[in-house]
CSV table of C-alpha atoms and ligand atoms in Angstrom, one decimal:
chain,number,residue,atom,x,y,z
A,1,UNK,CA,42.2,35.2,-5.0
A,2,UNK,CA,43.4,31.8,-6.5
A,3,UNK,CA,41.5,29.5,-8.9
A,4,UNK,CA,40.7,27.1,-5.2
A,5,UNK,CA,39.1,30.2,-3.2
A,6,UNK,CA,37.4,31.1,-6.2
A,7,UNK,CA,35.3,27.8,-6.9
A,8,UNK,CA,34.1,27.5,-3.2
A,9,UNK,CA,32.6,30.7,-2.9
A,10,UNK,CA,31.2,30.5,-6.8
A,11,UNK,CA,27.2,29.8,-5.8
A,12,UNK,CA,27.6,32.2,-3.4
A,13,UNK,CA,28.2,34.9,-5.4
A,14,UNK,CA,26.0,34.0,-8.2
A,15,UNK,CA,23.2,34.0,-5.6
A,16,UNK,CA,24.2,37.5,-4.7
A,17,UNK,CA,25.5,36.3,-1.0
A,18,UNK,CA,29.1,37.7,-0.5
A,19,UNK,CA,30.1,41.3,0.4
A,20,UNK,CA,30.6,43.8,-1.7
A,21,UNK,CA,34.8,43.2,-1.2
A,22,UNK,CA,34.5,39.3,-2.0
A,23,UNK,CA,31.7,40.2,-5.1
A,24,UNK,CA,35.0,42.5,-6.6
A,25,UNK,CA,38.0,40.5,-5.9
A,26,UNK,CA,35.7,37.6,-7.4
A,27,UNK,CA,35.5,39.8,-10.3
A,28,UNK,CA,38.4,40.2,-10.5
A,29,UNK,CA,39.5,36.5,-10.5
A,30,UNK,CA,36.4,36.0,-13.5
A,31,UNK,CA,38.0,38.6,-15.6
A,32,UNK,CA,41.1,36.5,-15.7
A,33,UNK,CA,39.5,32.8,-15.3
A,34,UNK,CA,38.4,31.1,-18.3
A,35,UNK,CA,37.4,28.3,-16.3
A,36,UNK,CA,35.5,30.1,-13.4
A,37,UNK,CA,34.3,32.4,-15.9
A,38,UNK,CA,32.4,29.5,-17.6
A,39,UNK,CA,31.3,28.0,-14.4
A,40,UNK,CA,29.5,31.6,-13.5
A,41,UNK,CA,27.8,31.3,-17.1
A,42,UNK,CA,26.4,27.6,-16.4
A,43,UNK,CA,24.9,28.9,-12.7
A,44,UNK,CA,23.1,31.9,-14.6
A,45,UNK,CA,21.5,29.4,-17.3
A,46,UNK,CA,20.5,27.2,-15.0
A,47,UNK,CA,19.2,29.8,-12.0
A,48,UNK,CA,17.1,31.3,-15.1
A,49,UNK,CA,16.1,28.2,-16.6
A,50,UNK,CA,14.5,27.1,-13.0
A,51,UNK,CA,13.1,31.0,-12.9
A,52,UNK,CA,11.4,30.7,-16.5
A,53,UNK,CA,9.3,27.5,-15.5
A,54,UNK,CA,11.1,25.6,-18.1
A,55,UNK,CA,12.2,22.5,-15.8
A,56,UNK,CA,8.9,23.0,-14.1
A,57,UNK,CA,5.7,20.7,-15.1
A,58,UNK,CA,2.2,22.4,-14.4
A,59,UNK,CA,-0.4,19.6,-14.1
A,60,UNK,CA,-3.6,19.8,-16.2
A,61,UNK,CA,-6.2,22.0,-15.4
A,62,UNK,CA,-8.7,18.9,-16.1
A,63,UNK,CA,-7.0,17.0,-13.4
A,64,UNK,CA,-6.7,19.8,-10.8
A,65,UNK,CA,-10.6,19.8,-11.1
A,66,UNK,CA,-11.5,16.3,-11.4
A,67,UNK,CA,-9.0,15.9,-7.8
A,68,UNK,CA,-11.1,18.8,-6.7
A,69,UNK,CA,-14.3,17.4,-7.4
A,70,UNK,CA,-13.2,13.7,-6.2
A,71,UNK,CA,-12.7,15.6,-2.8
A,72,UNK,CA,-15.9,17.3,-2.7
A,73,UNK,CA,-18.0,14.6,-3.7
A,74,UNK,CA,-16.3,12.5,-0.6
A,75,UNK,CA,-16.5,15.2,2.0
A,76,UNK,CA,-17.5,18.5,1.5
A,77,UNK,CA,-16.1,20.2,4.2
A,78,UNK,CA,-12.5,19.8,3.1
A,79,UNK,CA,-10.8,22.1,1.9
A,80,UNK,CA,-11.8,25.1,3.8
A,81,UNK,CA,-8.4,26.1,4.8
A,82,UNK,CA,-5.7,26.6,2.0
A,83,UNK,CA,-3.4,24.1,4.3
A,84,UNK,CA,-5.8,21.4,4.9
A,85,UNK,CA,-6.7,21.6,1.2
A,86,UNK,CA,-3.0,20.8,-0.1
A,87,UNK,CA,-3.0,17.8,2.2
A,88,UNK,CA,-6.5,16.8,1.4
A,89,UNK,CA,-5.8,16.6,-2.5
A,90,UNK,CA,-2.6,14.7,-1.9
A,91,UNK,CA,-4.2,12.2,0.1
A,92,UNK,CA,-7.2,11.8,-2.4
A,93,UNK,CA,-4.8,11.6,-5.3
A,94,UNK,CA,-2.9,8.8,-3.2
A,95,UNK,CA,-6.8,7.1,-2.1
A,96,UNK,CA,-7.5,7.8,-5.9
A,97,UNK,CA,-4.5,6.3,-7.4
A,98,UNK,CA,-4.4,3.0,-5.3
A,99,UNK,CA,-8.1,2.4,-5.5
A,100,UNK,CA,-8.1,2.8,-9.3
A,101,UNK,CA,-4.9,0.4,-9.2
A,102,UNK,CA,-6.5,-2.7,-7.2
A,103,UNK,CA,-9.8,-2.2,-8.8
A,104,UNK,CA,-8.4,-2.4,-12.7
A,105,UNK,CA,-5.8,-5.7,-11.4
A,106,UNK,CA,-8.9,-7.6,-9.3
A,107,UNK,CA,-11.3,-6.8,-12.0
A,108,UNK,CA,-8.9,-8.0,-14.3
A,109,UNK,CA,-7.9,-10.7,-12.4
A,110,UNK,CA,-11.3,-12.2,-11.9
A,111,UNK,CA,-12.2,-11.5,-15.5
A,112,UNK,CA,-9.3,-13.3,-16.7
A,113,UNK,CA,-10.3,-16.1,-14.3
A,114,UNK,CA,-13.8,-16.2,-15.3
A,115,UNK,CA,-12.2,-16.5,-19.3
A,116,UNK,CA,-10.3,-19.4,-18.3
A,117,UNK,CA,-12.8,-21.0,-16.6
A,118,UNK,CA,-15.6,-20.5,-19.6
A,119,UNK,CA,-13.3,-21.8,-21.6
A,120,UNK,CA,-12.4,-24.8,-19.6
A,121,UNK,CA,-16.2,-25.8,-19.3
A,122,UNK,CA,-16.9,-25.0,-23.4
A,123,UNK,CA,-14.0,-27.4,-24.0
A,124,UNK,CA,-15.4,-30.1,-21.7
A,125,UNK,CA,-18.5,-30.1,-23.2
A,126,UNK,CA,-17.0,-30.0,-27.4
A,127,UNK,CA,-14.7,-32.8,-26.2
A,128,UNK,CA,-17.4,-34.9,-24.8
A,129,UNK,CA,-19.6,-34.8,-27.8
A,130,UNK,CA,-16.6,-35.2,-30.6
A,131,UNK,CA,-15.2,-38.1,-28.7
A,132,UNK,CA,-17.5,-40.3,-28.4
A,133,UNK,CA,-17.2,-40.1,-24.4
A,134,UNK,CA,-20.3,-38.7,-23.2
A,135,UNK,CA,-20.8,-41.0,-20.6
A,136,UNK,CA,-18.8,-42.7,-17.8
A,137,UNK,CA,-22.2,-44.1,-16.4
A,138,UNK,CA,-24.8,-44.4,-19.1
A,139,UNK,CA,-28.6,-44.8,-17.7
A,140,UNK,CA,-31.5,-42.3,-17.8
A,141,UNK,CA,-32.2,-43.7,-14.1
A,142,UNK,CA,-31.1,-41.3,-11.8
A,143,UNK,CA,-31.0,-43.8,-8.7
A,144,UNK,CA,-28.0,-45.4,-11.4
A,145,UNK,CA,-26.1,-42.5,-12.3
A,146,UNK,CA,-26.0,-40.7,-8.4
A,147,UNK,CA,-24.5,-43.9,-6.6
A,148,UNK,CA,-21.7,-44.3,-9.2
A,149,UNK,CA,-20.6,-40.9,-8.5
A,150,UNK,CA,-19.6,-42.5,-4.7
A,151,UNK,CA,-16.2,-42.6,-4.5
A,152,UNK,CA,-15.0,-41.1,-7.0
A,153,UNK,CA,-15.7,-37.6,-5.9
A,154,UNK,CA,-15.8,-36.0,-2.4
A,155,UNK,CA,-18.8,-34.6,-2.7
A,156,UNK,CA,-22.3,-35.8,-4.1
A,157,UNK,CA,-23.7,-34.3,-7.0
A,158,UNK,CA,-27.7,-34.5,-7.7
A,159,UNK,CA,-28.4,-36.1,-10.8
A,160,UNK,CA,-32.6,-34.6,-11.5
A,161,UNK,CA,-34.4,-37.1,-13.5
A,162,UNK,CA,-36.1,-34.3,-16.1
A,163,UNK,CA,-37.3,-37.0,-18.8
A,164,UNK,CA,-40.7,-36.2,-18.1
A,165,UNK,CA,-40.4,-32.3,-19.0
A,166,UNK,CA,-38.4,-33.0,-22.0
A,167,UNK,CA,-34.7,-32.9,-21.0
A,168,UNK,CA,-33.7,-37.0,-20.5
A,169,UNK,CA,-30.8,-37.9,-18.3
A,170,UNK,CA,-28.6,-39.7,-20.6
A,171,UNK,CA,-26.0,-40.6,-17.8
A,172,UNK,CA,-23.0,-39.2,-15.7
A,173,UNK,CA,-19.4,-38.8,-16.2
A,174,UNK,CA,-16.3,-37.6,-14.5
A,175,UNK,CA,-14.1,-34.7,-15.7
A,176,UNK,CA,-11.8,-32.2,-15.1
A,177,UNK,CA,-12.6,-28.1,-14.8
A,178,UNK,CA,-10.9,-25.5,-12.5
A,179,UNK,CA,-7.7,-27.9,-11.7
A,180,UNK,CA,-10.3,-30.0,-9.9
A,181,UNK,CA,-12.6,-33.5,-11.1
A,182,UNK,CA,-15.8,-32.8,-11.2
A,183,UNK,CA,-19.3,-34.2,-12.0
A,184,UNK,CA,-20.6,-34.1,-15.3
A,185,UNK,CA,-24.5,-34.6,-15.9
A,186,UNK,CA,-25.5,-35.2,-19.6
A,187,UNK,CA,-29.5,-34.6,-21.2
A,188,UNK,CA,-30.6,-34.8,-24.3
A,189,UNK,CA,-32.9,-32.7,-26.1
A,190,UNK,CA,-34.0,-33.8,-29.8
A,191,UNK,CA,-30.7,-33.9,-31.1
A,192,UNK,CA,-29.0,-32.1,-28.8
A,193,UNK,CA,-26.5,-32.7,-25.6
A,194,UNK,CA,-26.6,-30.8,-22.4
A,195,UNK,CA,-24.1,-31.1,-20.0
A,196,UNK,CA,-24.5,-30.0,-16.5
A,197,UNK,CA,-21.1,-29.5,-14.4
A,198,UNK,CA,-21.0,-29.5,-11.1
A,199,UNK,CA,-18.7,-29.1,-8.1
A,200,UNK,CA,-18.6,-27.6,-4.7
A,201,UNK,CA,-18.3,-23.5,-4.6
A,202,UNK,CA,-16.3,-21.2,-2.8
A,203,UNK,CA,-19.1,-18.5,-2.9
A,204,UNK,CA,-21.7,-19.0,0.1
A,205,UNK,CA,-23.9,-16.1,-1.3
A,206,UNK,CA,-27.1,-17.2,-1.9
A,207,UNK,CA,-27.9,-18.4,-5.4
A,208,UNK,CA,-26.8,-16.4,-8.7
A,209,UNK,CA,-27.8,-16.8,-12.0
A,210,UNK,CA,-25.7,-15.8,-15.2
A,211,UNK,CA,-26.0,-16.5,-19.0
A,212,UNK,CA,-23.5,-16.3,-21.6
A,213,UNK,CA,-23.0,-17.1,-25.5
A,214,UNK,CA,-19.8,-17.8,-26.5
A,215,UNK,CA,-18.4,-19.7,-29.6
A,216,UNK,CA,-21.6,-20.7,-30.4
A,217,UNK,CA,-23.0,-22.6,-26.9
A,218,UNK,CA,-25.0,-21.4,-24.4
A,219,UNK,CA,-23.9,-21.4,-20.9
A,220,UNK,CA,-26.1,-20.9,-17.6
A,221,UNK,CA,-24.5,-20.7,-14.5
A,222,UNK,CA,-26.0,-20.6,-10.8
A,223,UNK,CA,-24.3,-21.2,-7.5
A,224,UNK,CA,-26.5,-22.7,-5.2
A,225,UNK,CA,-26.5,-24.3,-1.5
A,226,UNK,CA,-22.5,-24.5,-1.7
A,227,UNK,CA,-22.0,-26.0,-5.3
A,228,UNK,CA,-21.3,-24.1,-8.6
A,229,UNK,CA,-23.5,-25.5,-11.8
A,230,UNK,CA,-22.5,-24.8,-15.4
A,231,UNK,CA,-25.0,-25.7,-18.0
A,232,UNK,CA,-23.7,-25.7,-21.5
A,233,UNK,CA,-25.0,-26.6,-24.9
A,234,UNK,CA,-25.7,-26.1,-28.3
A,235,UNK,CA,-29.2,-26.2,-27.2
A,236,UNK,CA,-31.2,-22.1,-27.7
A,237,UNK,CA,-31.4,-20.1,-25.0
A,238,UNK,CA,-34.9,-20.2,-24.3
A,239,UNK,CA,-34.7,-24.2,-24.0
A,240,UNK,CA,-31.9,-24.7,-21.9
A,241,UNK,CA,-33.3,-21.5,-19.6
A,242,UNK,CA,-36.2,-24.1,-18.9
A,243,UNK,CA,-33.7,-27.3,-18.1
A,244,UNK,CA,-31.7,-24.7,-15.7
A,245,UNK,CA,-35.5,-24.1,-14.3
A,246,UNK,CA,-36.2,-27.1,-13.7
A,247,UNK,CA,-32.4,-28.6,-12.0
A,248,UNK,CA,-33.3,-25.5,-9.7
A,249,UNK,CA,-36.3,-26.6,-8.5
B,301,ZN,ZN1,39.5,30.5,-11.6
């Protein structure tokens, strides 16, 4: 047998597949064959290292059960047959995987979104007090500071007289939150400003109230008959709760 015949039928007889004449004039070639004697060596090692498990991974047994119990939970009879059970727990792992994927990125996303935008109206508010620029329009008459807002905005904000209950309407301005101008309504309380932004909303659900501290201010925000309203101020909690109160009456 030469050195050529020898390497094509090499697998073979590592795996035990030729006849008993080619398994001894193989021999016979090995015995005399550094080369194909070496080659034999490497197919053993790795035929036993597959054999031993040692290029194999076994997944958890937490996960296998936690797959399982996914399954279950969704539709209890899968799983019945050994066949449809395999293909079941492959296709939950799959659902699993991609559902746990878009919910972490669109949570994130919107959460990230929500930062920025938080930010955005905090930093509207600190400028207008530090800079001297509280108003555009300064009047406490609300049939003043609602006209002047024609023109300069596509859509009309309201501007609630609330003098009377303690908040008074110091006078409007135009700014700039969400990559978009915007109406800003500014009340004073004692010695504090309140400024209410407002601008048209994408969300047509019904009206939605949430509250957050951050830095120091308090923010109240509502959606509300197609427009978005951020209230933010230095003001406590419990007295800008009432002015949100009362711009939502
Ligand atoms: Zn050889």
């Amino acid at each position: 047998m030469t050195c050529r015949e020898s390497k094509n039928l090499l697998t073979a007889y590592v795996d035990g597949e030729l006849d008993s004449a080619g398994s001894l004039s193989m021999e016979s070639h090995i015995q005399a064959c550094a080369s194909c004697l070496a080659e034999v060596e490497n197919l053993h090692a790795l035929s036993s290292a597959i054999e031993n498990g040692a290029l194999r991974f076994k997944a958890p047994q937490r996960l296998k059960r936690n797959v399982q119990a996914a399954i279950r939970a969704q539709n209890p009879t899968v799983g019945r047959t050994f066949f449809g059970w395999r293909w079941a727990s492959a296709l939950a792992s799959l659902v699993l995987i991609v559902a746990v994927t878009w919910t972490a990125a669109t949570r994130w996303a919107r959460s990230s979104e929500e930062t920025l935008l938080v930010n955005d109206v905090i930093s509207s508010h600190v400028r207008s007090t530090m800079a001297n620029h509280i108003t555009d329009v300064a009047s406490s008459d609300s049939h003043t500071v609602k006209p002047w807002f024609a023109g300069k905005l596509d859509f009309s904000p309201p501007a609630k007289d609330l003098t009377e209950q303690g908040f008074r309407l110091v006078g409007g301005r135009l700014d700039y939150i969400d990559h978009r101008p915007i109406a800003a309504l500014v009340y004073r309380r004692s010695q504090h400003f309140i400024n209410l932004f407002v601008w048209p909303s994408n969300d047509t659900g019904g009206t939605r109230e949430d509250e957050l501290a951050r830095q120091g201010y308090n923010l109240i925000h509502w959606t509300k008959s197609g427009m978005t309203y951020w209230l933010v101020s230095e003001l406590n909690l419990t007295e800008l709760r009432e002015c949100a109160r009362l711009l939502q009456e």
